[in-house]
Amino acid sequence: MKNQIPNLLTLSRIIVIPALVASFYIDGPVGNWIGFALFAFAGVTDFFDGYLARSMNVVSPLGRFLDPIADKLLVAAALMMMVAFERIAGLAVLPAVVIMCREIMVSGLREHLAELKVPLPVTVLAKWKTTAQILAIGFLLVGDASPELIPSILIGDILLWIAGIVTVQTGYIYLRTGLKHLD
């Protein structure tokens, strides 16, 4: 059972997605805070699944497969729901689209390169992108439910643009690296 804890944590991120989506249908600040709490919980599980797998030496093929999928599904669901409910609106939709397109491109590229036994390691810049993206989503999930002193929407929008810009950079780096192996 101990060997399965990291994979169960990863699966919990996928299981939380319907609840996150449902939180958008709860009127008022309560829905915002529930969505934020679910997303924060998922973020904590993302940290601990990898940490536990490495520290307990139980890294598994299932975990390596599910972890990035769980992350992408969670981020895509949050971004899509925020666009649908106009928590991300206007020009701020552009970085959200860029983020989702890059995730799909990199996933496809990784899958193809895996068949060629070519690794596509995560870059430090991509980790910064993920950090900005997660913080942006967190602030935007809270949205106008935040205390007046904290301009969550403004902070979230700025971080989303930062994540979008870094997303283009990391996407280009990955694509350039991958194209060398596509001949």
XYZ file of C-alpha atoms in Angstrom:
183
model
C 0.000 0.000 0.000
C 2.837 2.407 0.858
C 4.084 2.064 -2.721
C 0.720 3.303 -4.023
C 0.523 6.550 -1.998
C 2.198 8.731 -4.661
C -0.083 7.352 -7.383
C -3.150 7.838 -5.177
C -2.129 11.460 -4.643
C -1.784 11.893 -8.399
C -5.196 10.317 -8.975
C -6.703 12.637 -6.361
C -5.810 15.594 -8.623
C -7.870 14.055 -11.404
C -10.723 13.206 -9.031
C -10.840 16.798 -7.719
C -11.550 18.212 -11.203
C -15.339 17.599 -11.173
C -15.560 19.260 -7.745
C -13.516 22.211 -9.022
C -15.868 22.534 -12.002
C -18.895 22.300 -9.676
C -17.511 25.120 -7.507
C -18.143 27.531 -10.386
C -21.872 26.868 -10.052
C -21.946 27.892 -6.392
C -22.996 31.528 -6.237
C -21.072 34.074 -4.266
C -17.680 34.105 -2.602
C -18.140 30.610 -1.155
C -17.845 29.078 -4.634
C -14.663 31.062 -5.314
C -13.063 29.950 -2.066
C -14.093 26.324 -2.538
C -12.564 26.357 -6.034
C -9.388 27.909 -4.659
C -9.214 25.374 -1.799
C -9.618 22.471 -4.219
C -6.949 23.870 -6.527
C -4.602 24.480 -3.573
C -5.198 20.917 -2.349
C -4.318 19.645 -5.819
C -1.147 21.735 -5.785
C -0.087 20.246 -2.469
C -0.692 16.723 -3.773
C 1.393 17.561 -6.843
C 4.328 18.415 -4.618
C 3.947 15.408 -2.338
C 3.358 12.730 -4.984
C 6.727 13.379 -6.593
C 8.504 13.953 -3.306
C 7.185 10.733 -1.772
C 7.812 8.679 -4.905
C 11.449 9.784 -4.981
C 12.087 9.621 -1.224
C 10.470 6.178 -0.871
C 12.081 5.036 -4.126
C 8.724 3.983 -5.584
C 8.777 5.951 -8.845
C 6.533 3.999 -11.189
C 5.712 4.035 -14.896
C 2.075 4.732 -13.964
C 3.128 7.729 -11.883
C 5.400 9.084 -14.612
C 2.504 8.719 -17.047
C -0.304 10.097 -14.838
C 1.485 13.010 -13.144
C 1.799 15.313 -16.174
C -1.670 14.327 -17.389
C -3.223 15.169 -14.008
C -1.463 18.542 -14.022
C -2.588 19.399 -17.535
C -6.186 18.294 -16.950
C -6.436 20.348 -13.774
C -4.964 23.482 -15.356
C -7.061 23.093 -18.519
C -10.273 22.622 -16.522
C -9.548 25.667 -14.344
C -8.666 27.874 -17.324
C -11.673 26.748 -19.373
C -14.098 27.306 -16.509
C -12.653 30.728 -15.725
C -13.016 31.755 -19.367
C -16.566 30.344 -19.477
C -17.508 32.272 -16.325
C -15.627 35.398 -17.509
C -13.136 35.409 -14.661
C -10.632 35.456 -17.494
C -11.959 37.823 -20.129
C -10.913 40.154 -22.916
C -7.275 40.040 -23.928
C -6.430 37.914 -20.867
C -7.956 34.984 -22.756
C -4.911 35.037 -25.074
C -2.334 33.804 -22.531
C -4.826 31.156 -21.378
C -5.121 29.879 -24.962
C -1.340 30.022 -25.420
C -0.840 28.008 -22.230
C -3.294 25.319 -23.308
C -1.885 25.098 -26.843
C 1.672 24.802 -25.559
C 0.686 22.047 -23.145
C -0.881 20.033 -25.955
C 2.113 20.622 -28.243
C 4.681 19.641 -25.620
C 2.663 16.551 -24.651
C 2.556 15.410 -28.265
C 6.232 16.172 -28.717
C 7.156 14.242 -25.559
C 5.071 11.269 -26.707
C 6.733 11.216 -30.107
C 10.237 11.649 -28.706
C 9.589 8.907 -26.128
C 9.049 6.485 -29.016
C 12.504 7.508 -30.268
C 13.930 7.092 -26.728
C 14.806 10.808 -26.670
C 14.144 12.523 -23.333
C 12.728 16.051 -23.193
C 13.648 17.158 -19.681
C 11.787 19.947 -17.914
C 13.733 23.211 -18.039
C 14.191 25.628 -15.146
C 12.314 28.239 -17.187
C 9.393 25.805 -17.546
C 9.313 25.448 -13.758
C 9.057 29.235 -13.463
C 6.253 29.164 -16.031
C 4.401 26.576 -13.999
C 4.845 28.612 -10.813
C 3.465 31.788 -12.440
C 0.630 29.808 -14.005
C -0.393 28.133 -10.739
C -0.255 31.404 -8.804
C -2.264 33.144 -11.542
C -4.942 30.474 -11.450
C -5.080 30.622 -7.651
C -5.570 34.397 -7.600
C -8.123 34.244 -10.418
C -10.071 31.461 -8.698
C -10.431 33.658 -5.610
C -11.234 36.593 -7.882
C -13.526 39.228 -6.438
C -14.019 37.184 -3.259
C -10.609 38.324 -2.015
C -10.269 40.982 0.674
C -10.301 44.534 -0.708
C -6.631 45.017 0.142
C -5.635 42.193 -2.221
C -6.376 42.912 -5.894
C -6.622 39.217 -6.792
C -7.947 39.739 -10.299
C -5.219 42.242 -11.198
C -2.491 40.041 -9.683
C -3.930 36.971 -11.418
C -4.120 38.728 -14.786
C -0.529 39.978 -14.520
C 0.731 36.536 -13.532
C -1.288 34.949 -16.345
C 0.401 37.257 -18.869
C 3.807 36.470 -17.377
C 3.028 32.757 -17.602
C 1.829 33.239 -21.193
C 5.017 35.010 -22.235
C 7.245 32.405 -20.574
C 5.036 29.701 -22.111
C 5.897 30.958 -25.596
C 9.605 30.921 -24.701
C 9.566 27.421 -23.238
C 7.376 26.131 -26.048
C 9.897 27.423 -28.572
C 12.800 25.841 -26.652
C 11.033 22.470 -26.512
C 9.966 22.646 -30.144
C 13.468 23.586 -31.304
C 14.913 20.700 -29.280
C 12.312 18.264 -30.562
C 12.602 19.265 -34.218
C 16.212 18.088 -34.220
C 14.864 14.539 -33.781
C 11.969 14.677 -36.243
C 13.910 14.037 -39.453
